[in-house]
GROMACS .gro file of C-alpha atoms in nm:
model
   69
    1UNK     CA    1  -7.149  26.520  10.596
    2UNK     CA    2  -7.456  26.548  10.745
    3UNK     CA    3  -7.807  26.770  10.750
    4UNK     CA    4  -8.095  26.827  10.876
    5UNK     CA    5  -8.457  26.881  10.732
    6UNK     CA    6  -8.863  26.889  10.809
    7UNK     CA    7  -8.971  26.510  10.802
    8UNK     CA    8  -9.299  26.642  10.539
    9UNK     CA    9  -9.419  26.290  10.541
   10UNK     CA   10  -9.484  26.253  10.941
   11UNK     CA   11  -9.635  26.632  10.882
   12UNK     CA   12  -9.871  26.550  10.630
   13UNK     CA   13  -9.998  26.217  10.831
   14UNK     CA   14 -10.042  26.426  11.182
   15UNK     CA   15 -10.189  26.732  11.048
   16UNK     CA   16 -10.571  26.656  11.119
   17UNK     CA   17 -10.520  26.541  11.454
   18UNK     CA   18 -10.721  26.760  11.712
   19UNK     CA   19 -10.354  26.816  11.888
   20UNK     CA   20 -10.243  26.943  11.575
   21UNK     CA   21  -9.937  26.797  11.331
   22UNK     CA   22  -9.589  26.660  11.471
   23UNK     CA   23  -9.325  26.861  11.375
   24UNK     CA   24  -9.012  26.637  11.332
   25UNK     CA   25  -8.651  26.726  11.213
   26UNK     CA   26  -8.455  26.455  11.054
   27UNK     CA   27  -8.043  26.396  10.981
   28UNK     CA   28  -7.955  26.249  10.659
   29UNK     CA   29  -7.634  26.152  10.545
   30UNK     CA   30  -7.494  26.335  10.227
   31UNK     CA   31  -7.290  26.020  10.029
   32UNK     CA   32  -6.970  26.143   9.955
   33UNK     CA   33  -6.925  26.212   9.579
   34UNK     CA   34  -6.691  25.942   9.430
   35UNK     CA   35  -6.574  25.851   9.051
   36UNK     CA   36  -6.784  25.511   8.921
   37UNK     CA   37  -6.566  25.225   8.966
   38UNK     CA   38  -6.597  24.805   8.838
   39UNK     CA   39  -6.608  24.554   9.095
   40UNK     CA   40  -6.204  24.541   9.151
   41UNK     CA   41  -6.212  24.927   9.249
   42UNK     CA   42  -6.060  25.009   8.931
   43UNK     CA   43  -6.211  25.349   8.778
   44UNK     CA   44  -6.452  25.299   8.409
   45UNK     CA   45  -6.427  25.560   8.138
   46UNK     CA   46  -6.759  25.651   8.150
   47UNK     CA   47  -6.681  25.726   8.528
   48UNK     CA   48  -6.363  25.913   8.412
   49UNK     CA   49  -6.503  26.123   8.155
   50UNK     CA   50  -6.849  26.215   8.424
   51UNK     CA   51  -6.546  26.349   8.615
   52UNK     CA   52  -6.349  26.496   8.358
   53UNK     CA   53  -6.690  26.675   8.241
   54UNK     CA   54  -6.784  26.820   8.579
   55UNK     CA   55  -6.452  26.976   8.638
   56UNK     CA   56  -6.496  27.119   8.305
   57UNK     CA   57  -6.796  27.268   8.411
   58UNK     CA   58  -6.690  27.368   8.706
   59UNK     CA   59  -6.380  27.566   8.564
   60UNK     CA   60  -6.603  27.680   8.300
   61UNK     CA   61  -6.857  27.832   8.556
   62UNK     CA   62  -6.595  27.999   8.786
   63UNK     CA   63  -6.416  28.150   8.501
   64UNK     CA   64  -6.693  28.339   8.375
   65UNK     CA   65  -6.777  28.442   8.693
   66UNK     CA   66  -6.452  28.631   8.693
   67UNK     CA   67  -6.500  28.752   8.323
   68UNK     CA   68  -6.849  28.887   8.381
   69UNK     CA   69  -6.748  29.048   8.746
   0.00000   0.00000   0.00000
């Protein structure tokens, strides 16, 4: 996944030229959320519970949304 934003740092070096400042859009790549693995590609249980704790607190979110609407 991809996106775009204002490059600040080519802004804030351009901005006292007489022309005035370059403007400049950048892509970055979003990494891809994944679960912590060991060097054979094998999952760790720290990774496992990070996981098991953000669907928790995704579930946890979404369900009060529905209680409090």
């Amino acid at each position: 996944m991809r996106f775009a934003k204002f490059d600040i740092e080519t802004y804030n070096r351009t901005k006292d030229l007489s022309a005035g400042p370059i403007y400049a859009i950048v892509e970055e790549e979003i990494p891809e959320i994944e679960m912590i693995t060991d060097q054979e590609g094998n999952p760790t249980r720290g990774g496992m519970i990070g996981y098991a704790l953000a669907y928790a607190l995704m579930v946890s979110f979404v369900g009060a949304m529905f209680y409090l609407l």
